[in-house]
Amino acid sequence: MKKNIVSSVMLVLFVCSIFAFGAKDSSSQNTRTVIDQIGDAVVLPQNIERVVIASVWPLASVYCLAFGTDQIVGLDPAIISAAENSMLIKKYPDLSNKPSSFSKNGVLNVEELIKLKPDVILYSSGIMADRDAARRAGIPAVGFSLDVKDFNAVETINSWMSLLGEVMGKDIRNNDYIAYGNTIQELVASRVKNIDEREKPSCMFIHRYTETGVGIPGLNTWADYWITASGGRNAAASVSGTPTVTMEQIYQWNPQKIFITNFNDALPSDLYDSTFHTFDFSTVDAVKNKQVRKVPLGMYRWYVTCSDSPMMLLWMAKQNQPEAFADIDLNAYMREFYKRFYNMNLSDAELDMIYNPAREASGGIKNK
């Protein structure tokens, strides 16, 4: 009797050990690890079905391009606001209804995040508080860098596509979009590489403004990449980042061309008519020669990395080196690009809206 009991116990223990080993093995098979763009090893479920996009706002346009919207269960409110003033909402109207209450004033609410039950949170490498919040919620978080290869927007997009493929468990490194972006980058580079420095216009971006000065991007910015990659010279190359400078400094730089980003509501007419707050640009060459342009806004604000970055590079090239790119029909490229990657047939009105974004589409401060 005692011998039978011992044998039964040993059999139970043996069976339990088999199940325990099997469970452990199954668990390892149900997870995988990716290395994000800040170097974190992030353990993810084998299948990603619920995605939250937090502080890496431009990524939404890239994600939708690659995977649509079905698996998105949460978007930062700033992403929805930008989408509603862009072509993104026309292609993906359901973005307006995605939950966003998990983020208020850029701060993630752990309890609200947990309610969404996401498999992964995608965030900007510059907003480490998002990663911390995700960890408190017990949710894997993958960081995306905004400044891959010195803010090269096309290379950044390509790296985002590759990382998104890893996150979603799909190899998209060789997809058509990445190849197309490389083709546009090579086209522009081949035409500007032999242009004499004296033939390159002095360019300046206006990114933001306050009552006391104007935020001008210098080195280590998207502006510097766009300008130099498209055959221009950065007038603000003596500064780094995006400092707020005085008009006296701008007078000294005296740019031949000015580009206004979509993160403030100023328009070229404000500079031409001297209605740009209290700032007087009337003596600046770009204003005197009517060479001020508002940066286009397609699927997202073109100044930063977004899914339209190949088109931004081509647009900039036509602005800075019109003769070298005289044979490039930008409208034709835009229509082909949107049809090819978004299955959208752009009308003349839609093209005009992209090239000339309204003041209300601004993501920044209001003009006074």
mmCIF file of N, CA, C and O in Angstrom, residues 54-55 57 75-85 100 103 106 300-301 363:
data_model
loop_
_atom_site.group_PDB
_atom_site.id
_atom_site.type_symbol
_atom_site.label_atom_id
_atom_site.label_comp_id
_atom_site.label_asym_id
_atom_site.label_seq_id
_atom_site.Cartn_x
_atom_site.Cartn_y
_atom_site.Cartn_z
ATOM 1 N N ALA A 54 2.522 56.817 -28.885
ATOM 2 C CA ALA A 54 2.551 57.913 -27.911
ATOM 3 C C ALA A 54 3.305 59.121 -28.480
ATOM 4 O O ALA A 54 2.860 59.733 -29.441
ATOM 5 N N SER A 55 4.451 59.438 -27.921
ATOM 6 C CA SER A 55 5.124 60.709 -28.193
ATOM 7 C C SER A 55 5.813 60.811 -29.545
ATOM 8 O O SER A 55 6.218 61.904 -29.948
ATOM 9 N N TRP A 57 5.119 61.357 -32.623
ATOM 10 C CA TRP A 57 3.968 61.780 -33.418
ATOM 11 C C TRP A 57 4.073 61.484 -34.910
ATOM 12 O O TRP A 57 3.126 60.979 -35.516
ATOM 13 N N LEU A 75 -3.896 56.672 -29.549
ATOM 14 C CA LEU A 75 -3.029 57.660 -30.183
ATOM 15 C C LEU A 75 -2.912 58.872 -29.280
ATOM 16 O O LEU A 75 -3.906 59.309 -28.673
ATOM 17 N N ASP A 76 -1.706 59.431 -29.208
ATOM 18 C CA ASP A 76 -1.544 60.687 -28.493
ATOM 19 C C ASP A 76 -2.475 61.731 -29.112
ATOM 20 O O ASP A 76 -2.636 61.771 -30.340
ATOM 21 N N PRO A 77 -3.106 62.595 -28.302
ATOM 22 C CA PRO A 77 -4.022 63.606 -28.851
ATOM 23 C C PRO A 77 -3.382 64.485 -29.917
ATOM 24 O O PRO A 77 -4.056 64.919 -30.861
ATOM 25 N N ALA A 78 -2.081 64.758 -29.793
ATOM 26 C CA ALA A 78 -1.394 65.595 -30.783
ATOM 27 C C ALA A 78 -1.370 64.923 -32.154
ATOM 28 O O ALA A 78 -1.390 65.601 -33.185
ATOM 29 N N ILE A 79 -1.323 63.594 -32.173
ATOM 30 C CA ILE A 79 -1.339 62.867 -33.439
ATOM 31 C C ILE A 79 -2.693 63.027 -34.115
ATOM 32 O O ILE A 79 -2.784 63.266 -35.322
ATOM 33 N N ILE A 80 -3.749 62.907 -33.333
ATOM 34 C CA ILE A 80 -5.100 63.044 -33.888
ATOM 35 C C ILE A 80 -5.321 64.459 -34.398
ATOM 36 O O ILE A 80 -5.874 64.672 -35.483
ATOM 37 N N SER A 81 -4.865 65.446 -33.631
ATOM 38 C CA SER A 81 -5.006 66.842 -34.048
ATOM 39 C C SER A 81 -4.291 67.093 -35.367
ATOM 40 O O SER A 81 -4.828 67.752 -36.272
ATOM 41 N N ALA A 82 -3.072 66.572 -35.488
ATOM 42 C CA ALA A 82 -2.320 66.751 -36.738
ATOM 43 C C ALA A 82 -3.010 66.031 -37.890
ATOM 44 O O ALA A 82 -3.110 66.563 -39.008
ATOM 45 N N ALA A 83 -3.508 64.820 -37.619
ATOM 46 C CA ALA A 83 -4.171 64.042 -38.667
ATOM 47 C C ALA A 83 -5.395 64.763 -39.207
ATOM 48 O O ALA A 83 -5.655 64.757 -40.418
ATOM 49 N N GLU A 84 -6.142 65.407 -38.315
ATOM 50 C CA GLU A 84 -7.380 66.077 -38.721
ATOM 51 C C GLU A 84 -7.118 67.324 -39.556
ATOM 52 O O GLU A 84 -8.046 67.870 -40.158
ATOM 53 N N ASN A 85 -5.865 67.768 -39.607
ATOM 54 C CA ASN A 85 -5.507 68.907 -40.442
ATOM 55 C C ASN A 85 -4.565 68.487 -41.564
ATOM 56 O O ASN A 85 -3.776 69.289 -42.064
ATOM 57 N N SER A 100 -7.568 58.486 -26.816
ATOM 58 C CA SER A 100 -6.401 59.344 -26.595
ATOM 59 C C SER A 100 -6.291 59.838 -25.159
ATOM 60 O O SER A 100 -5.362 60.568 -24.821
ATOM 61 N N SER A 103 -3.132 60.130 -22.570
ATOM 62 C CA SER A 103 -2.096 61.160 -22.591
ATOM 63 C C SER A 103 -2.727 62.533 -22.449
ATOM 64 O O SER A 103 -3.622 62.891 -23.216
ATOM 65 N N GLY A 106 1.036 65.724 -22.784
ATOM 66 C CA GLY A 106 2.283 65.003 -22.984
ATOM 67 C C GLY A 106 2.666 64.049 -21.877
ATOM 68 O O GLY A 106 3.751 63.455 -21.912
ATOM 69 N N TYR A 300 1.571 64.312 -42.946
ATOM 70 C CA TYR A 300 1.991 64.932 -41.686
ATOM 71 C C TYR A 300 2.740 66.199 -42.061
ATOM 72 O O TYR A 300 2.873 66.542 -43.240
ATOM 73 N N ARG A 301 3.214 66.916 -41.048
ATOM 74 C CA ARG A 301 3.972 68.144 -41.292
ATOM 75 C C ARG A 301 5.337 67.794 -41.878
ATOM 76 O O ARG A 301 6.141 67.132 -41.249
ATOM 77 N N GLY A 363 0.563 73.510 -35.668
ATOM 78 C CA GLY A 363 0.640 72.759 -34.420
ATOM 79 C C GLY A 363 1.282 73.576 -33.329
ATOM 80 O O GLY A 363 1.586 73.071 -32.255
#
